[in-house]
């Protein structure tokens, strides 16, 4: 089909979604993805640009034009093979990648091609083939089984290395498993993709806290190299009065209880969670929106307080829209001053804010409006103002770290210690899944080349 004909038939394919009234009563996925017919139609809209600008926006460097063409030709196995060359977690990325900020942002088709939905379709409708790989005899330990660790491990295994991933929790996947809720990212999809990585030969040892059971120094005695991918799972707090009251949670704890420990299925699962009547969530990122939507599904009335305006919210637009449809209330330009209560939370005192000049991040700085204090009654507060790296690893081996306790690496992901590499959120602070995957893959190539050179 010629480009002109494509422009004339340029009807964007929309995926089906659960309606909001229904979905606030369950944890099932909100979006259903494309049918085969929809995927092929959407792929056929792609202009197959000579210079595919979409590919410049993908941190993992996926050959987007090529995989879309395979879908248009109904060669689904080849589409998936093309994606897997750069991304071992396509079903995950097809759901959670902020495509609108990356590949889709530079797509020249109008409306833009839904690249992420095509990736999700390929992940679910094609076979992942595992070939026999010639072994190198080298052994690498990976610490952490989030997207960075899994990507690094799978790439190293594909290059013939023996890889053992050490994971602190009882389930692999990092934030994909304990942080992002089921209704955005099905845990079955996460496990399917992890099982593929295991079939490549990556072994995952769960309940293995490196830094407590043994240190990186000990791993270095058993392995030729170590890749640290421990993420940024340590929550920040507000440092205000009342933060220690009962029923004040970090979003991290609240989400872990529900996603990892399945507290929303209590008593079928043993971890309990409060059924709050009125929840206040503090923050404006994906984590805050996820926590708000989980609280809503647990039956609570939910207000999300953010100190800037909607335009500055770092959460994905799509997720904010979904939260609005689900009845989450947004209170912009407000900041908490103290949490009120005796033992349990009874309310929160806030102050109105206004926007001043841009700060170091380029966003306009929120400034308090004098005398504008006000109170909100609530029986649960969830703090979601960001998270940083856990310092545990650094306690067992003296690695150079930055101001925010992030591990410092050079352009080759090399830390200050020989044969110890790091990538993902542990080097950047909280970022994105695809950035972590990209770090893992790039680091794997560097480690493999270095070990081959000896
Ligand atoms: P992680 O995913 O954090 O994995 C680190 C792993 O290391 C964990 O499993 C941890 O248990 C393990 N570990 C830590 N310390 C040790 C130790 N000492 N020994 C052994 N194991 C250890 N990004 C997006 O792109 N889109 C989104 O929609 C999105 N939503 C998000 C929602 C939430 C609630 C959160 C918290 C983050 C979200 N992100 C999103 C960010 C994204 O998930 C992260 O950037 C990404 O997971 C980072 O990957 P990672 O592998 O570096 O770390
Ligand atoms: Fe297709 Fe858009 Fe990429 Fe062009 S920029 S190749 S239209 S996805």
Coordinates of C-alpha atoms and ligand atoms in Angstrom, one line a residue:
X1 CA 0.0 0.0 0.0
X2 CA 1.4 3.4 -0.9
X3 CA 1.9 6.2 1.7
X4 CA -1.0 8.2 0.2
X5 CA -3.4 5.3 0.5
X6 CA -2.3 4.8 4.1
X7 CA -3.0 8.4 4.9
X8 CA -6.5 8.1 3.4
X9 CA -7.2 4.9 5.5
X10 CA -5.6 6.2 8.6
X11 CA -8.1 5.1 11.2
X12 CA -6.5 4.6 14.6
X13 CA -7.3 1.3 16.3
X14 CA -8.4 1.7 19.9
X15 CA -8.1 -1.2 22.4
X16 CA -11.1 -2.1 24.6
X17 CA -11.0 -1.3 28.3
X18 CA -13.0 -2.4 31.3
X19 CA -15.5 0.3 32.1
X20 CA -14.7 2.4 35.3
X21 CA -17.8 1.4 37.3
X22 CA -16.9 -2.2 36.9
X23 CA -13.2 -2.0 37.3
X24 CA -13.1 -0.2 40.6
X25 CA -14.5 -3.4 42.1
X26 CA -11.7 -5.7 40.8
X27 CA -8.0 -5.9 40.2
X28 CA -8.1 -7.3 36.7
X29 CA -6.3 -5.5 33.8
X30 CA -8.0 -2.3 32.7
X31 CA -6.9 -2.5 29.1
X32 CA -7.4 -5.6 26.9
X33 CA -4.8 -4.9 24.1
X34 CA -5.4 -5.4 20.4
X35 CA -7.2 -8.3 18.7
X36 CA -5.3 -9.8 15.7
X37 CA -7.5 -7.8 13.3
X38 CA -6.9 -4.5 15.1
X39 CA -3.1 -5.1 15.4
X40 CA -2.8 -5.8 11.6
X41 CA -4.9 -2.7 10.8
X42 CA -2.8 -0.5 13.1
X43 CA 0.5 -1.9 11.8
X44 CA -0.7 -1.2 8.2
X45 CA -1.1 2.5 9.1
X46 CA 2.7 2.7 9.7
X47 CA 4.3 4.8 6.9
X48 CA 7.5 2.7 7.0
X49 CA 9.5 5.9 7.0
X50 CA 12.9 5.9 5.4
X51 CA 14.2 7.6 8.5
X52 CA 12.1 6.1 11.3
X53 CA 12.2 8.8 14.0
X54 CA 10.3 6.5 16.4
X55 CA 13.4 4.4 16.8
X56 CA 15.5 7.3 18.0
X57 CA 13.0 7.7 20.9
X58 CA 13.3 4.1 22.1
X59 CA 16.0 3.8 24.9
X60 CA 16.4 0.1 24.0
X61 CA 16.9 0.8 20.3
X62 CA 14.2 -1.7 19.1
X63 CA 13.8 -1.9 15.3
X64 CA 10.3 -0.6 15.5
X65 CA 9.7 -0.1 11.7
X66 CA 10.8 -3.7 11.1
X67 CA 8.6 -5.3 13.8
X68 CA 5.6 -3.3 12.8
X69 CA 6.1 -4.4 9.2
X70 CA 6.1 -8.0 10.3
X71 CA 2.8 -7.5 12.1
X72 CA 1.3 -5.9 9.0
X73 CA 2.4 -9.0 7.0
X74 CA 1.0 -11.2 9.8
X75 CA 4.5 -12.6 10.5
X76 CA 4.0 -12.4 14.3
X77 CA 6.8 -14.8 15.3
X78 CA 9.3 -12.6 13.3
X79 CA 7.8 -9.5 14.9
X80 CA 8.5 -10.8 18.3
X81 CA 12.0 -12.1 17.3
X82 CA 12.9 -8.6 16.2
X83 CA 11.7 -7.1 19.5
X84 CA 13.4 -9.7 21.6
X85 CA 16.8 -8.8 20.0
X86 CA 16.6 -5.6 22.1
X87 CA 14.0 -6.1 24.8
X88 CA 13.4 -9.3 26.8
X89 CA 10.3 -8.0 28.5
X90 CA 8.0 -6.9 25.6
X91 CA 4.7 -7.8 27.3
X92 CA 5.7 -5.7 30.2
X93 CA 6.9 -2.7 28.1
X94 CA 3.8 -2.9 25.9
X95 CA 1.8 -2.1 29.0
X96 CA 3.9 0.3 31.1
X97 CA 6.3 2.1 28.8
X98 CA 5.6 5.9 28.6
X99 CA 5.6 5.5 24.8
X100 CA 4.1 9.0 24.4
X101 CA 7.3 10.4 25.8
X102 CA 9.6 8.1 23.8
X103 CA 9.0 6.2 20.5
X104 CA 5.5 7.6 19.8
X105 CA 6.6 11.2 20.6
X106 CA 8.5 11.4 17.3
X107 CA 6.2 9.2 15.2
X108 CA 5.2 11.2 12.1
X109 CA 2.0 9.4 11.4
X110 CA -1.3 11.2 12.3
X111 CA -2.7 9.9 14.5
X112 CA 0.5 8.5 15.9
X113 CA 1.0 4.7 15.6
X114 CA 0.2 2.9 18.9
X115 CA 3.7 1.3 18.9
X116 CA 3.4 0.0 22.5
X117 CA 0.1 -1.8 21.8
X118 CA 1.7 -3.5 18.8
X119 CA 4.6 -4.6 21.0
X120 CA 2.1 -6.0 23.6
X121 CA 0.3 -7.8 20.8
X122 CA 3.5 -9.4 19.5
X123 CA 4.5 -10.5 23.0
X124 CA 1.2 -12.3 23.5
X125 CA 0.6 -13.7 20.0
X126 CA 3.9 -15.2 19.0
X127 CA 6.2 -18.0 20.1
X128 CA 9.4 -17.2 22.0
X129 CA 12.0 -19.6 20.5
X130 CA 15.0 -20.7 22.6
X131 CA 18.0 -21.9 20.7
X132 CA 21.0 -23.9 21.9
X133 CA 23.8 -21.5 22.8
X134 CA 27.6 -22.2 22.8
X135 CA 28.9 -21.7 26.4
X136 CA 31.8 -19.3 27.2
X137 CA 32.6 -20.9 30.6
X138 CA 32.3 -17.5 32.3
X139 CA 30.1 -17.0 35.4
X140 CA 28.3 -13.7 36.3
X141 CA 26.3 -12.9 39.4
X142 CA 23.4 -10.4 39.0
X143 CA 22.0 -8.8 42.2
X144 CA 18.3 -7.9 41.9
X145 CA 15.7 -9.4 39.5
X146 CA 14.0 -6.2 38.4
X147 CA 14.0 -5.2 34.7
X148 CA 17.7 -4.2 34.8
X149 CA 18.9 -7.4 36.3
X150 CA 16.6 -9.6 34.1
X151 CA 17.7 -7.8 30.9
X152 CA 21.4 -8.0 31.8
X153 CA 21.0 -11.7 32.8
X154 CA 19.1 -12.7 29.7
X155 CA 21.5 -10.9 27.4
X156 CA 24.5 -12.5 29.1
X157 CA 22.9 -15.9 28.9
X158 CA 22.2 -15.4 25.1
X159 CA 25.9 -14.8 24.7
X160 CA 26.7 -18.2 26.4
X161 CA 27.5 -17.1 29.9
X162 CA 26.3 -18.8 33.1
X163 CA 24.2 -16.3 35.0
X164 CA 22.9 -16.5 38.6
X165 CA 20.5 -13.8 39.8
X166 CA 20.2 -13.2 43.5
X167 CA 16.9 -11.7 44.6
X168 CA 16.0 -10.5 48.1
X169 CA 12.3 -11.1 47.8
X170 CA 10.4 -14.4 47.5
X171 CA 9.3 -13.5 44.0
X172 CA 11.3 -12.2 41.0
X173 CA 10.5 -9.1 39.0
X174 CA 11.3 -6.1 41.2
X175 CA 8.9 -3.3 40.8
X176 CA 7.1 -5.2 38.1
X177 CA 6.0 -7.7 40.7
X178 CA 5.8 -5.7 44.0
X179 CA 5.1 -2.2 42.8
X180 CA 3.0 -1.9 39.6
X181 CA -0.6 -3.1 40.3
X182 CA -2.2 -6.1 38.7
X183 CA -4.8 -3.9 36.9
X184 CA -2.0 -2.2 35.0
X185 CA 0.4 -5.1 34.6
X186 CA -0.8 -8.7 34.9
X187 CA 1.6 -10.7 37.1
X188 CA 0.9 -13.7 34.8
X189 CA 2.6 -11.7 32.0
X190 CA 5.5 -10.8 34.2
X191 CA 6.0 -14.4 35.2
X192 CA 5.6 -15.7 31.6
X193 CA 8.4 -13.3 30.5
X194 CA 10.6 -14.3 33.5
X195 CA 10.0 -18.0 32.6
X196 CA 11.3 -17.3 29.1
X197 CA 14.4 -15.7 30.6
X198 CA 14.9 -18.8 32.8
X199 CA 14.6 -21.0 29.7
X200 CA 17.5 -19.1 28.3
X201 CA 19.5 -20.5 31.2
X202 CA 19.3 -17.8 33.8
X203 CA 19.0 -19.2 37.3
X204 CA 17.2 -17.0 39.9
X205 CA 17.9 -17.6 43.6
X206 CA 15.1 -16.0 45.7
X207 CA 15.2 -15.0 49.3
X208 CA 18.8 -14.0 48.9
X209 CA 19.6 -10.6 50.4
X210 CA 23.0 -9.6 49.2
X211 CA 24.6 -7.6 51.9
X212 CA 23.0 -9.7 54.7
X213 CA 23.6 -13.3 53.7
X214 CA 26.8 -12.6 51.9
X215 CA 28.4 -9.6 50.3
X216 CA 29.5 -8.5 46.8
X217 CA 33.1 -9.3 47.9
X218 CA 32.1 -13.0 48.4
X219 CA 30.3 -13.1 45.0
X220 CA 33.5 -11.8 43.4
X221 CA 35.3 -14.9 44.6
X222 CA 32.8 -17.2 42.9
X223 CA 32.0 -15.3 39.7
X224 CA 34.0 -13.5 37.0
X225 CA 31.9 -10.4 37.3
X226 CA 29.0 -8.9 39.3
X227 CA 26.1 -6.7 38.0
X228 CA 24.3 -4.8 40.7
X229 CA 20.7 -3.9 39.8
X230 CA 19.1 -3.4 43.2
X231 CA 16.8 -0.5 42.1
X232 CA 15.5 2.4 44.2
X233 CA 13.1 0.8 46.6
X234 CA 13.8 2.9 49.7
X235 CA 10.8 5.3 50.2
X236 CA 11.3 9.0 51.1
X237 CA 9.2 10.5 53.8
X238 CA 7.9 14.0 54.4
X239 CA 9.5 14.5 57.8
X240 CA 6.4 16.1 59.3
X241 CA 4.6 15.6 62.6
X242 CA 2.2 12.6 62.7
X243 CA 4.0 10.5 60.1
X244 CA 4.5 7.7 62.6
X245 CA 0.8 7.4 63.3
X246 CA -0.9 4.1 62.6
X247 CA -2.4 3.9 59.1
X248 CA 0.2 6.2 57.5
X249 CA 2.0 4.1 54.8
X250 CA 4.7 4.6 52.4
X251 CA 3.3 3.9 48.9
X252 CA 6.0 1.2 48.7
X253 CA 4.7 -0.7 51.7
X254 CA 1.0 -0.2 50.7
X255 CA 1.7 -1.4 47.1
X256 CA 3.9 -4.3 48.3
X257 CA 1.2 -5.5 50.7
X258 CA -1.3 -5.5 47.9
X259 CA 0.7 -6.6 44.8
X260 CA 3.3 -8.9 46.2
X261 CA 1.4 -10.2 49.3
X262 CA -2.1 -10.0 47.7
X263 CA -3.6 -8.3 50.8
X264 CA -6.6 -7.4 48.8
X265 CA -7.5 -11.1 48.8
X266 CA -7.3 -11.3 52.6
X267 CA -8.1 -13.8 54.3
X268 CA -7.3 -16.1 51.3
X269 CA -3.8 -14.6 51.6
X270 CA -2.5 -13.9 55.1
X271 CA -1.3 -10.3 54.8
X272 CA -4.0 -7.9 56.0
X273 CA -4.7 -4.3 54.8
X274 CA -6.8 -1.6 56.3
X275 CA -10.2 -1.0 54.6
X276 CA -10.0 2.8 55.0
X277 CA -13.1 5.0 54.5
X278 CA -11.1 8.1 53.4
X279 CA -7.6 8.0 52.0
X280 CA -5.3 10.9 51.3
X281 CA -2.4 10.1 48.9
X282 CA 0.5 12.6 48.7
X283 CA 2.5 12.8 45.5
X284 CA 2.1 13.2 41.7
X285 CA 4.0 10.4 40.1
X286 CA 3.0 7.0 38.8
X287 CA 3.5 5.6 42.3
X288 CA 1.0 8.0 43.8
X289 CA -1.6 7.3 41.1
X290 CA -1.1 3.5 41.5
X291 CA -1.5 3.7 45.3
X292 CA -4.7 5.9 44.9
X293 CA -6.2 3.4 42.4
X294 CA -5.4 0.5 44.7
X295 CA -7.0 2.3 47.7
X296 CA -10.1 3.0 45.5
X297 CA -10.4 -0.7 44.7
X298 CA -10.3 -1.5 48.4
X299 CA -13.4 0.6 48.8
X300 CA -12.0 3.9 50.0
X301 CA -12.9 7.4 49.0
X302 CA -9.5 8.8 47.7
X303 CA -8.1 12.3 47.4
X304 CA -4.6 12.7 45.8
X305 CA -2.8 15.9 46.9
X306 CA -0.1 17.3 44.7
X307 CA 1.9 20.5 45.4
X308 CA 2.1 21.6 41.8
X309 CA -0.6 21.7 39.1
X310 CA -1.8 18.9 36.8
X311 CA 0.5 20.1 34.0
X312 CA 3.6 19.3 36.2
X313 CA 2.4 15.9 37.4
X314 CA 5.1 13.3 36.4
X315 CA 2.6 10.5 36.2
X316 CA 1.6 9.2 32.8
X317 CA -1.4 11.1 31.3
X318 CA -3.1 7.9 30.5
X319 CA -2.9 6.7 34.1
X320 CA -4.2 10.1 35.4
X321 CA -7.1 9.9 33.0
X322 CA -7.9 6.4 34.2
X323 CA -7.7 7.5 37.8
X324 CA -10.1 10.4 37.1
X325 CA -12.6 8.1 35.4
X326 CA -12.4 5.8 38.5
X327 CA -13.5 8.7 40.8
X328 CA -10.1 9.6 42.4
X329 CA -10.3 13.3 43.5
X330 CA -7.3 15.4 42.7
X331 CA -6.3 18.4 44.8
X332 CA -3.6 20.4 43.1
X333 CA -1.4 23.2 44.6
X334 CA -1.6 21.8 48.1
X335 CA 1.1 20.5 50.5
X336 CA 0.8 18.6 53.8
X337 CA 2.0 20.3 57.0
X338 CA 1.2 17.7 59.6
X339 CA -0.8 14.5 60.0
X340 CA -3.3 14.7 62.8
X341 CA -4.4 12.0 65.2
X342 CA -3.7 10.3 68.6
X343 CA -2.7 6.7 67.7
X344 CA -4.5 6.4 64.4
X345 CA -4.7 9.0 61.6
X346 CA -7.7 11.3 61.9
X347 CA -6.8 13.9 59.3
X348 CA -4.2 15.9 57.6
X349 CA -3.4 19.6 57.7
X350 CA -2.3 21.2 54.4
X351 CA -1.5 24.6 53.0
X352 CA -2.3 26.0 49.6
X353 CA 0.6 26.5 47.1
X354 CA 1.2 28.8 44.2
X355 CA 3.7 28.3 41.4
X356 CA 6.8 30.5 41.3
X357 CA 9.8 30.5 38.9
X358 CA 11.2 27.2 37.4
X359 CA 13.5 25.2 39.7
X360 CA 16.5 23.1 38.8
X361 CA 14.2 20.5 37.2
X362 CA 12.7 23.1 34.9
X363 CA 9.3 22.8 36.6
X364 CA 7.8 25.9 38.3
X365 CA 8.5 25.9 42.0
X366 CA 5.6 25.4 44.4
X367 CA 5.5 28.2 47.1
X368 CA 3.2 28.2 50.2
X369 CA 0.4 30.8 50.3
X370 CA 0.5 32.4 53.8
X371 CA -2.5 31.8 56.0
X372 CA -4.1 29.3 53.6
X373 CA -3.9 26.3 56.0
X374 CA -6.9 23.9 55.9
X375 CA -7.7 20.3 57.2
X376 CA -9.0 17.2 55.6
X377 CA -10.5 14.4 57.7
X378 CA -9.2 10.9 56.7
X379 CA -8.4 7.5 58.2
X380 CA -5.4 6.6 56.0
X381 CA -2.5 8.5 54.5
X382 CA -0.2 7.1 51.8
X383 CA 3.1 9.0 51.2
X384 CA 4.3 8.7 47.6
X385 CA 6.9 11.4 47.3
X386 CA 9.7 9.3 45.7
X387 CA 12.2 6.7 46.6
X388 CA 16.0 6.2 46.5
X389 CA 18.5 3.4 46.5
X390 CA 18.8 1.1 49.5
X391 CA 22.3 1.6 51.1
X392 CA 22.6 -2.1 52.1
X393 CA 24.9 -3.2 49.2
X394 CA 27.3 -0.3 49.9
X395 CA 27.7 -1.6 53.4
X396 CA 29.5 -4.8 52.3
X397 CA 31.8 -3.3 49.7
X398 CA 33.0 0.3 49.4
X399 CA 31.7 1.5 46.1
X400 CA 31.7 5.1 45.1
X401 CA 28.2 6.5 45.6
X402 CA 26.6 9.8 44.7
X403 CA 24.6 12.4 46.7
X404 CA 21.4 10.3 46.7
X405 CA 23.3 7.0 47.6
X406 CA 23.1 6.0 43.9
X407 CA 26.1 3.8 42.8
X408 CA 28.4 5.8 40.5
X409 CA 29.4 4.2 37.2
X410 CA 31.4 5.3 34.2
X411 CA 30.0 5.2 30.7
X412 CA 30.7 1.5 30.6
X413 CA 28.5 0.8 33.7
X414 CA 31.8 0.0 35.5
X415 CA 31.7 0.9 39.3
X416 CA 34.7 2.0 41.3
X417 CA 35.5 -1.7 41.8
X418 CA 37.0 -4.0 39.1
X419 CA 34.6 -6.4 37.6
X420 CA 31.6 -4.9 39.5
X421 CA 29.1 -3.2 37.2
X422 CA 25.7 -1.6 38.0
X423 CA 22.7 -0.3 36.1
X424 CA 19.0 0.6 36.4
X425 CA 17.5 2.7 39.2
X426 CA 20.5 2.0 41.5
X427 CA 22.6 4.3 39.3
X428 CA 20.0 6.9 38.2
X429 CA 17.4 6.9 40.9
X430 CA 13.8 6.1 40.0
X431 CA 13.4 6.1 36.2
X432 CA 11.6 3.9 33.8
X433 CA 11.4 0.2 33.0
X434 CA 12.8 0.6 29.5
X435 CA 15.7 2.7 30.7
X436 CA 16.5 -0.1 33.2
X437 CA 16.3 -2.7 30.5
X438 CA 18.5 -0.6 28.2
X439 CA 21.1 -0.3 31.0
X440 CA 21.0 -4.1 31.6
X441 CA 21.4 -5.0 27.9
X442 CA 24.2 -2.5 27.3
X443 CA 26.0 -3.5 30.4
X444 CA 25.8 -7.2 29.4
X445 CA 27.5 -6.5 26.1
X446 CA 30.3 -4.6 27.9
X447 CA 30.7 -7.3 30.5
X448 CA 30.8 -10.1 27.9
X449 CA 33.4 -8.3 25.7
X450 CA 35.5 -7.5 28.8
X451 CA 35.5 -11.1 30.0
X452 CA 36.3 -12.4 26.5
X453 CA 39.3 -10.1 26.4
X454 CA 40.4 -11.5 29.7
Ligands
LIG1 P1 13.7 -2.7 40.6 O1 12.6 -2.9 39.7 O2 13.5 -1.9 41.8 O3 14.3 -4.1 41.0 C1 15.4 -4.2 42.0 C2 15.3 -5.6 42.6 O4 16.5 -5.7 43.4 C3 14.1 -5.8 43.5 O5 13.5 -7.0 43.1 C4 14.7 -5.9 44.9 O6 14.0 -6.7 45.8 C5 16.1 -6.4 44.6 N1 17.1 -6.1 45.6 C6 17.3 -4.9 46.2 N2 18.3 -5.0 47.1 C7 18.8 -6.3 47.1 C8 19.8 -7.0 47.7 N3 20.5 -6.4 48.7 N4 20.0 -8.3 47.4 C9 19.2 -8.9 46.5 N5 18.2 -8.3 45.8 C10 18.0 -7.0 46.1 N6 8.3 2.8 35.0 C11 7.7 2.8 33.8 O7 8.5 2.8 32.8 N7 6.4 2.8 33.7 C12 5.5 2.8 34.7 O8 4.3 2.8 34.5 C13 6.1 2.8 36.0 N8 5.3 2.7 37.1 C14 5.9 2.5 38.3 C15 5.0 2.3 39.4 C16 5.6 2.1 40.7 C17 4.7 1.9 41.9 C18 7.0 2.2 40.9 C19 7.6 2.0 42.2 C20 7.8 2.4 39.8 C21 7.3 2.6 38.5 N9 8.1 2.7 37.4 C22 7.5 2.8 36.1 C23 9.6 2.8 37.5 C24 10.2 1.4 37.2 O9 9.4 0.4 37.7 C25 11.6 1.3 37.6 O10 12.3 2.4 37.0 C26 12.3 0.0 37.3 O11 11.6 -1.1 37.8 C27 13.7 0.0 37.7 O12 14.2 -1.3 37.5 P2 15.5 -1.9 38.3 O13 15.7 -3.3 37.8 O14 16.6 -0.9 38.3 O15 15.0 -2.0 39.8
LIG2 FE1 6.0 4.0 11.5 FE2 5.7 6.2 13.0 FE3 8.0 4.8 13.0 FE4 7.3 6.2 10.8 S1 7.8 7.1 12.8 S2 8.2 4.1 10.9 S3 5.1 6.0 10.9 S4 6.0 4.1 13.7

